[in-house]
């Protein structure tokens, strides 16, 4: 047992090395995480408003792709089928650059519910992704009689 001055106890974090535990660094990191979360919530609210206010199917897809690109800070794609049976994809290379084009969905049938998958860009030949990119694709289908929705981010 080591002698400690009266009223002082050993710092249990000294065993971790580096001079102990830095509460200020931990609080600063928590503050940064909170700010990033608040920013993401504001971006999500802006995207929700833009999608809700869209006056056409194409505007809706454009707003959704732009919002996904802004939220994830990456290239994004949103694709689904319109009421007239036309499949369309909106590709956002960045939040300000969105391109609409006809799209053929993958042959696999999307089940009711949602699914999240990741793979290399070559696995998801939905669009031309940046070389070597990892693509994450979320698919959703609310009901069997409704078309599926694809949201992909690279």
mmCIF file of N, CA and C in Angstrom, residues 36-137:
data_model
loop_
_atom_site.group_PDB
_atom_site.id
_atom_site.type_symbol
_atom_site.label_atom_id
_atom_site.label_comp_id
_atom_site.label_asym_id
_atom_site.label_seq_id
_atom_site.Cartn_x
_atom_site.Cartn_y
_atom_site.Cartn_z
ATOM 1 N N UNK A 36 -23.239 17.881 -34.404
ATOM 2 C CA UNK A 36 -23.441 17.116 -35.645
ATOM 3 C C UNK A 36 -24.846 16.539 -35.705
ATOM 4 N N UNK A 37 -25.354 16.052 -34.590
ATOM 5 C CA UNK A 37 -26.709 15.501 -34.533
ATOM 6 C C UNK A 37 -27.744 16.598 -34.797
ATOM 7 N N UNK A 38 -27.561 17.761 -34.206
ATOM 8 C CA UNK A 38 -28.477 18.875 -34.434
ATOM 9 C C UNK A 38 -28.472 19.307 -35.903
ATOM 10 N N UNK A 39 -27.288 19.333 -36.514
ATOM 11 C CA UNK A 39 -27.173 19.683 -37.930
ATOM 12 C C UNK A 39 -27.894 18.652 -38.798
ATOM 13 N N UNK A 40 -27.707 17.378 -38.499
ATOM 14 C CA UNK A 40 -28.373 16.315 -39.266
ATOM 15 C C UNK A 40 -29.891 16.409 -39.116
ATOM 16 N N UNK A 41 -30.366 16.709 -37.918
ATOM 17 C CA UNK A 41 -31.815 16.855 -37.703
ATOM 18 C C UNK A 41 -32.364 18.034 -38.499
ATOM 19 N N UNK A 42 -31.630 19.124 -38.570
ATOM 20 C CA UNK A 42 -32.068 20.288 -39.347
ATOM 21 C C UNK A 42 -32.087 19.952 -40.839
ATOM 22 N N UNK A 43 -31.073 19.244 -41.322
ATOM 23 C CA UNK A 43 -31.046 18.845 -42.731
ATOM 24 C C UNK A 43 -32.201 17.902 -43.061
ATOM 25 N N UNK A 44 -32.495 16.989 -42.158
ATOM 26 C CA UNK A 44 -33.618 16.071 -42.358
ATOM 27 C C UNK A 44 -34.943 16.828 -42.391
ATOM 28 N N UNK A 45 -35.096 17.806 -41.529
ATOM 29 C CA UNK A 45 -36.315 18.624 -41.529
ATOM 30 C C UNK A 45 -36.438 19.409 -42.838
ATOM 31 N N UNK A 46 -35.327 19.979 -43.322
ATOM 32 C CA UNK A 46 -35.343 20.713 -44.591
ATOM 33 C C UNK A 46 -35.731 19.786 -45.743
ATOM 34 N N UNK A 47 -35.180 18.574 -45.754
ATOM 35 C CA UNK A 47 -35.495 17.612 -46.814
ATOM 36 C C UNK A 47 -36.959 17.188 -46.741
ATOM 37 N N UNK A 48 -37.457 16.947 -45.540
ATOM 38 C CA UNK A 48 -38.862 16.564 -45.372
ATOM 39 C C UNK A 48 -39.774 17.656 -45.904
ATOM 40 N N UNK A 49 -39.464 18.895 -45.609
ATOM 41 C CA UNK A 49 -40.256 20.012 -46.109
ATOM 42 C C UNK A 49 -40.199 20.086 -47.638
ATOM 43 N N UNK A 50 -39.000 19.945 -48.210
ATOM 44 C CA UNK A 50 -38.849 20.019 -49.671
ATOM 45 C C UNK A 50 -39.615 18.891 -50.359
ATOM 46 N N UNK A 51 -39.570 17.688 -49.810
ATOM 47 C CA UNK A 51 -40.296 16.560 -50.397
ATOM 48 C C UNK A 51 -41.796 16.786 -50.276
ATOM 49 N N UNK A 52 -42.233 17.272 -49.129
ATOM 50 C CA UNK A 52 -43.660 17.529 -48.906
ATOM 51 C C UNK A 52 -44.184 18.614 -49.836
ATOM 52 N N UNK A 53 -43.381 19.613 -50.119
ATOM 53 C CA UNK A 53 -43.796 20.744 -50.953
ATOM 54 C C UNK A 53 -43.640 20.481 -52.453
ATOM 55 N N UNK A 54 -43.068 19.354 -52.824
ATOM 56 C CA UNK A 54 -42.840 19.061 -54.246
ATOM 57 C C UNK A 54 -44.165 19.077 -55.007
ATOM 58 N N UNK A 55 -44.144 19.723 -56.166
ATOM 59 C CA UNK A 55 -45.356 19.849 -56.971
ATOM 60 C C UNK A 55 -45.522 18.758 -58.008
ATOM 61 N N UNK A 56 -44.497 17.912 -58.166
ATOM 62 C CA UNK A 56 -44.579 16.835 -59.152
ATOM 63 C C UNK A 56 -43.732 15.656 -58.672
ATOM 64 N N UNK A 57 -43.919 14.547 -59.345
ATOM 65 C CA UNK A 57 -43.144 13.348 -59.038
ATOM 66 C C UNK A 57 -41.644 13.612 -59.216
ATOM 67 N N UNK A 58 -41.278 14.256 -60.314
ATOM 68 C CA UNK A 58 -39.867 14.549 -60.573
ATOM 69 C C UNK A 58 -39.283 15.492 -59.523
ATOM 70 N N UNK A 59 -40.055 16.491 -59.088
ATOM 71 C CA UNK A 59 -39.586 17.393 -58.034
ATOM 72 C C UNK A 59 -39.399 16.651 -56.714
ATOM 73 N N UNK A 60 -40.286 15.710 -56.438
ATOM 74 C CA UNK A 60 -40.187 14.913 -55.219
ATOM 75 C C UNK A 60 -38.904 14.091 -55.227
ATOM 76 N N UNK A 61 -38.625 13.396 -56.331
ATOM 77 C CA UNK A 61 -37.401 12.607 -56.421
ATOM 78 C C UNK A 61 -36.154 13.492 -56.328
ATOM 79 N N UNK A 62 -36.201 14.646 -56.990
ATOM 80 C CA UNK A 62 -35.068 15.575 -56.952
ATOM 81 C C UNK A 62 -34.806 16.043 -55.523
ATOM 82 N N UNK A 63 -35.845 16.416 -54.801
ATOM 83 C CA UNK A 63 -35.692 16.879 -53.415
ATOM 84 C C UNK A 63 -35.169 15.764 -52.518
ATOM 85 N N UNK A 64 -35.653 14.545 -52.728
ATOM 86 C CA UNK A 64 -35.206 13.422 -51.902
ATOM 87 C C UNK A 64 -33.735 13.095 -52.163
ATOM 88 N N UNK A 65 -33.325 13.073 -53.438
ATOM 89 C CA UNK A 65 -31.927 12.764 -53.760
ATOM 90 C C UNK A 65 -30.991 13.864 -53.264
ATOM 91 N N UNK A 66 -31.388 15.115 -53.455
ATOM 92 C CA UNK A 66 -30.575 16.237 -52.983
ATOM 93 C C UNK A 66 -30.438 16.186 -51.466
ATOM 94 N N UNK A 67 -31.528 15.915 -50.771
ATOM 95 C CA UNK A 67 -31.496 15.832 -49.311
ATOM 96 C C UNK A 67 -30.639 14.685 -48.812
ATOM 97 N N UNK A 68 -30.712 13.532 -49.475
ATOM 98 C CA UNK A 68 -29.884 12.386 -49.079
ATOM 99 C C UNK A 68 -28.412 12.709 -49.283
ATOM 100 N N UNK A 69 -28.094 13.363 -50.402
ATOM 101 C CA UNK A 69 -26.705 13.743 -50.667
ATOM 102 C C UNK A 69 -26.200 14.723 -49.616
ATOM 103 N N UNK A 70 -27.033 15.683 -49.245
ATOM 104 C CA UNK A 70 -26.658 16.676 -48.228
ATOM 105 C C UNK A 70 -26.492 16.001 -46.856
ATOM 106 N N UNK A 71 -27.432 15.154 -46.505
ATOM 107 C CA UNK A 71 -27.423 14.520 -45.190
ATOM 108 C C UNK A 71 -26.219 13.595 -45.005
ATOM 109 N N UNK A 72 -25.888 12.814 -46.056
ATOM 110 C CA UNK A 72 -24.797 11.854 -45.949
ATOM 111 C C UNK A 72 -23.479 12.372 -46.505
ATOM 112 N N UNK A 73 -23.504 13.589 -47.078
ATOM 113 C CA UNK A 73 -22.310 14.191 -47.658
ATOM 114 C C UNK A 73 -21.653 13.232 -48.659
ATOM 115 N N UNK A 74 -22.492 12.705 -49.566
ATOM 116 C CA UNK A 74 -22.035 11.710 -50.539
ATOM 117 C C UNK A 74 -22.971 11.725 -51.742
ATOM 118 N N UNK A 75 -22.559 11.045 -52.806
ATOM 119 C CA UNK A 75 -23.448 10.856 -53.950
ATOM 120 C C UNK A 75 -24.633 10.007 -53.495
ATOM 121 N N UNK A 76 -25.825 10.305 -54.031
ATOM 122 C CA UNK A 76 -27.035 9.590 -53.614
ATOM 123 C C UNK A 76 -27.951 9.358 -54.802
ATOM 124 N N UNK A 77 -28.756 8.325 -54.695
ATOM 125 C CA UNK A 77 -29.748 8.006 -55.710
ATOM 126 C C UNK A 77 -31.058 7.675 -55.018
ATOM 127 N N UNK A 78 -32.163 8.181 -55.567
ATOM 128 C CA UNK A 78 -33.494 7.817 -55.097
ATOM 129 C C UNK A 78 -34.269 7.390 -56.333
ATOM 130 N N UNK A 79 -34.902 6.218 -56.272
ATOM 131 C CA UNK A 79 -35.625 5.710 -57.439
ATOM 132 C C UNK A 79 -36.901 5.009 -57.002
ATOM 133 N N UNK A 80 -37.951 5.184 -57.793
ATOM 134 C CA UNK A 80 -39.207 4.487 -57.563
ATOM 135 C C UNK A 80 -40.057 4.570 -58.826
ATOM 136 N N UNK A 81 -41.219 3.988 -58.752
ATOM 137 C CA UNK A 81 -42.144 3.953 -59.878
ATOM 138 C C UNK A 81 -43.243 4.988 -59.672
ATOM 139 N N UNK A 82 -43.557 5.736 -60.731
ATOM 140 C CA UNK A 82 -44.619 6.736 -60.645
ATOM 141 C C UNK A 82 -45.982 6.059 -60.830
ATOM 142 N N UNK A 83 -47.033 6.825 -60.649
ATOM 143 C CA UNK A 83 -48.391 6.289 -60.796
ATOM 144 C C UNK A 83 -48.669 5.778 -62.202
ATOM 145 N N UNK A 84 -47.987 6.338 -63.200
ATOM 146 C CA UNK A 84 -48.207 5.897 -64.579
ATOM 147 C C UNK A 84 -47.306 4.719 -64.969
ATOM 148 N N UNK A 85 -46.596 4.125 -64.003
ATOM 149 C CA UNK A 85 -45.781 2.947 -64.267
ATOM 150 C C UNK A 85 -44.372 3.251 -64.738
ATOM 151 N N UNK A 86 -43.981 4.493 -64.744
ATOM 152 C CA UNK A 86 -42.660 4.919 -65.212
ATOM 153 C C UNK A 86 -41.682 4.878 -64.042
ATOM 154 N N UNK A 87 -40.587 4.122 -64.215
ATOM 155 C CA UNK A 87 -39.535 4.097 -63.199
ATOM 156 C C UNK A 87 -38.572 5.231 -63.481
ATOM 157 N N UNK A 88 -38.253 6.000 -62.444
ATOM 158 C CA UNK A 88 -37.347 7.136 -62.583
ATOM 159 C C UNK A 88 -36.357 7.127 -61.422
ATOM 160 N N UNK A 89 -35.129 7.504 -61.733
ATOM 161 C CA UNK A 89 -34.098 7.654 -60.711
ATOM 162 C C UNK A 89 -33.627 9.097 -60.703
ATOM 163 N N UNK A 90 -33.355 9.603 -59.522
ATOM 164 C CA UNK A 90 -32.741 10.923 -59.350
ATOM 165 C C UNK A 90 -31.383 10.677 -58.726
ATOM 166 N N UNK A 91 -30.329 11.077 -59.430
ATOM 167 C CA UNK A 91 -28.960 10.892 -58.951
ATOM 168 C C UNK A 91 -28.401 12.251 -58.571
ATOM 169 N N UNK A 92 -27.964 12.365 -57.323
ATOM 170 C CA UNK A 92 -27.351 13.608 -56.844
ATOM 171 C C UNK A 92 -25.860 13.362 -56.663
ATOM 172 N N UNK A 93 -25.060 13.970 -57.530
ATOM 173 C CA UNK A 93 -23.610 13.888 -57.352
ATOM 174 C C UNK A 93 -23.194 14.722 -56.144
ATOM 175 N N UNK A 94 -23.958 15.763 -55.881
ATOM 176 C CA UNK A 94 -23.850 16.599 -54.694
ATOM 177 C C UNK A 94 -25.233 17.217 -54.518
ATOM 178 N N UNK A 95 -25.498 17.912 -53.424
ATOM 179 C CA UNK A 95 -26.856 18.423 -53.191
ATOM 180 C C UNK A 95 -27.382 19.369 -54.272
ATOM 181 N N UNK A 96 -26.488 20.020 -55.006
ATOM 182 C CA UNK A 96 -26.906 21.000 -56.012
ATOM 183 C C UNK A 96 -26.983 20.426 -57.417
ATOM 184 N N UNK A 97 -26.465 19.214 -57.643
ATOM 185 C CA UNK A 97 -26.408 18.636 -58.980
ATOM 186 C C UNK A 97 -27.198 17.336 -59.005
ATOM 187 N N UNK A 98 -28.454 17.420 -59.445
ATOM 188 C CA UNK A 98 -29.336 16.247 -59.483
ATOM 189 C C UNK A 98 -29.748 16.004 -60.927
ATOM 190 N N UNK A 99 -29.627 14.748 -61.357
ATOM 191 C CA UNK A 99 -29.999 14.352 -62.707
ATOM 192 C C UNK A 99 -31.100 13.308 -62.632
ATOM 193 N N UNK A 100 -32.159 13.500 -63.419
ATOM 194 C CA UNK A 100 -33.252 12.534 -63.510
ATOM 195 C C UNK A 100 -33.087 11.726 -64.795
ATOM 196 N N UNK A 101 -33.393 10.435 -64.720
ATOM 197 C CA UNK A 101 -33.348 9.616 -65.922
ATOM 198 C C UNK A 101 -34.229 8.388 -65.734
ATOM 199 N N UNK A 102 -34.681 7.807 -66.855
ATOM 200 C CA UNK A 102 -35.453 6.563 -66.764
ATOM 201 C C UNK A 102 -34.582 5.484 -66.132
ATOM 202 N N UNK A 103 -35.201 4.573 -65.430
ATOM 203 C CA UNK A 103 -34.429 3.586 -64.676
ATOM 204 C C UNK A 103 -35.118 2.235 -64.715
ATOM 205 N N UNK A 104 -34.353 1.193 -64.859
ATOM 206 C CA UNK A 104 -34.863 -0.175 -64.779
ATOM 207 C C UNK A 104 -34.468 -0.742 -63.429
ATOM 208 N N UNK A 105 -35.439 -1.096 -62.606
ATOM 209 C CA UNK A 105 -35.105 -1.592 -61.269
ATOM 210 C C UNK A 105 -34.454 -2.975 -61.352
ATOM 211 N N UNK A 106 -33.732 -3.362 -60.308
ATOM 212 C CA UNK A 106 -33.163 -4.707 -60.281
ATOM 213 C C UNK A 106 -34.268 -5.753 -60.395
ATOM 214 N N UNK A 107 -33.905 -6.921 -60.866
ATOM 215 C CA UNK A 107 -34.889 -7.983 -61.104
ATOM 216 C C UNK A 107 -35.458 -8.571 -59.808
ATOM 217 N N UNK A 108 -34.716 -8.472 -58.704
ATOM 218 C CA UNK A 108 -35.208 -9.073 -57.459
ATOM 219 C C UNK A 108 -36.442 -8.342 -56.948
ATOM 220 N N UNK A 109 -37.363 -9.111 -56.411
ATOM 221 C CA UNK A 109 -38.595 -8.552 -55.877
ATOM 222 C C UNK A 109 -38.346 -8.062 -54.459
ATOM 223 N N UNK A 110 -38.680 -6.817 -54.203
ATOM 224 C CA UNK A 110 -38.494 -6.250 -52.871
ATOM 225 C C UNK A 110 -39.671 -6.666 -52.000
ATOM 226 N N UNK A 111 -39.413 -7.345 -50.887
ATOM 227 C CA UNK A 111 -40.515 -7.758 -50.013
ATOM 228 C C UNK A 111 -41.094 -6.565 -49.260
ATOM 229 N N UNK A 112 -42.282 -6.740 -48.717
ATOM 230 C CA UNK A 112 -42.885 -5.702 -47.886
ATOM 231 C C UNK A 112 -41.994 -5.514 -46.665
ATOM 232 N N UNK A 113 -41.740 -4.276 -46.333
ATOM 233 C CA UNK A 113 -40.852 -3.944 -45.224
ATOM 234 C C UNK A 113 -39.666 -3.158 -45.743
ATOM 235 N N UNK A 114 -38.577 -3.214 -45.030
ATOM 236 C CA UNK A 114 -37.386 -2.481 -45.443
ATOM 237 C C UNK A 114 -36.164 -3.386 -45.348
ATOM 238 N N UNK A 115 -35.140 -3.010 -46.106
ATOM 239 C CA UNK A 115 -33.913 -3.800 -46.156
ATOM 240 C C UNK A 115 -32.756 -2.838 -46.381
ATOM 241 N N UNK A 116 -31.633 -3.109 -45.742
ATOM 242 C CA UNK A 116 -30.435 -2.289 -45.883
ATOM 243 C C UNK A 116 -29.291 -3.213 -46.265
ATOM 244 N N UNK A 117 -28.619 -2.895 -47.389
ATOM 245 C CA UNK A 117 -27.519 -3.713 -47.876
ATOM 246 C C UNK A 117 -26.362 -2.817 -48.292
ATOM 247 N N UNK A 118 -25.163 -3.351 -48.199
ATOM 248 C CA UNK A 118 -23.966 -2.636 -48.650
ATOM 249 C C UNK A 118 -23.162 -3.536 -49.556
ATOM 250 N N UNK A 119 -22.436 -2.926 -50.467
ATOM 251 C CA UNK A 119 -21.571 -3.676 -51.366
ATOM 252 C C UNK A 119 -20.717 -2.717 -52.166
ATOM 253 N N UNK A 120 -19.865 -3.268 -52.998
ATOM 254 C CA UNK A 120 -19.038 -2.420 -53.845
ATOM 255 C C UNK A 120 -19.889 -1.803 -54.939
ATOM 256 N N UNK A 121 -19.349 -0.776 -55.570
ATOM 257 C CA UNK A 121 -20.078 -0.085 -56.628
ATOM 258 C C UNK A 121 -20.466 -1.036 -57.755
ATOM 259 N N UNK A 122 -19.623 -2.017 -58.041
ATOM 260 C CA UNK A 122 -19.946 -2.955 -59.118
ATOM 261 C C UNK A 122 -21.083 -3.892 -58.742
ATOM 262 N N UNK A 123 -21.289 -4.116 -57.436
ATOM 263 C CA UNK A 123 -22.399 -4.951 -56.983
ATOM 264 C C UNK A 123 -23.736 -4.280 -57.274
ATOM 265 N N UNK A 124 -23.766 -2.959 -57.162
ATOM 266 C CA UNK A 124 -24.995 -2.192 -57.341
ATOM 267 C C UNK A 124 -24.914 -1.410 -58.645
ATOM 268 N N UNK A 125 -25.256 -2.039 -59.706
ATOM 269 C CA UNK A 125 -25.187 -1.386 -61.004
ATOM 270 C C UNK A 125 -26.436 -0.542 -61.246
ATOM 271 N N UNK A 126 -26.834 0.166 -60.227
ATOM 272 C CA UNK A 126 -27.988 1.048 -60.338
ATOM 273 C C UNK A 126 -27.634 2.276 -61.169
ATOM 274 N N UNK A 127 -26.452 2.783 -60.947
ATOM 275 C CA UNK A 127 -25.928 3.936 -61.678
ATOM 276 C C UNK A 127 -24.411 3.790 -61.709
ATOM 277 N N UNK A 128 -23.740 4.710 -62.340
ATOM 278 C CA UNK A 128 -22.281 4.718 -62.353
ATOM 279 C C UNK A 128 -21.799 5.444 -61.103
ATOM 280 N N UNK A 129 -21.279 4.687 -60.162
ATOM 281 C CA UNK A 129 -20.782 5.245 -58.916
ATOM 282 C C UNK A 129 -19.303 5.559 -59.052
ATOM 283 N N UNK A 130 -18.780 6.389 -58.163
ATOM 284 C CA UNK A 130 -17.329 6.634 -58.169
ATOM 285 C C UNK A 130 -16.571 5.312 -58.016
ATOM 286 N N UNK A 131 -15.479 5.159 -58.729
ATOM 287 C CA UNK A 131 -14.710 3.916 -58.711
ATOM 288 C C UNK A 131 -14.310 3.496 -57.315
ATOM 289 N N UNK A 132 -14.497 2.227 -57.011
ATOM 290 C CA UNK A 132 -14.105 1.680 -55.725
ATOM 291 C C UNK A 132 -14.986 2.076 -54.557
ATOM 292 N N UNK A 133 -16.089 2.753 -54.825
ATOM 293 C CA UNK A 133 -16.959 3.227 -53.744
ATOM 294 C C UNK A 133 -17.721 2.062 -53.109
ATOM 295 N N UNK A 134 -18.020 2.210 -51.830
ATOM 296 C CA UNK A 134 -18.943 1.304 -51.160
ATOM 297 C C UNK A 134 -20.315 1.945 -51.238
ATOM 298 N N UNK A 135 -21.278 1.175 -51.689
ATOM 299 C CA UNK A 135 -22.643 1.685 -51.857
ATOM 300 C C UNK A 135 -23.541 1.021 -50.823
ATOM 301 N N UNK A 136 -24.325 1.825 -50.132
ATOM 302 C CA UNK A 136 -25.326 1.318 -49.203
ATOM 303 C C UNK A 136 -26.687 1.614 -49.794
ATOM 304 N N UNK A 137 -27.507 0.570 -49.907
ATOM 305 C CA UNK A 137 -28.822 0.697 -50.536
ATOM 306 C C UNK A 137 -29.897 0.308 -49.527
#
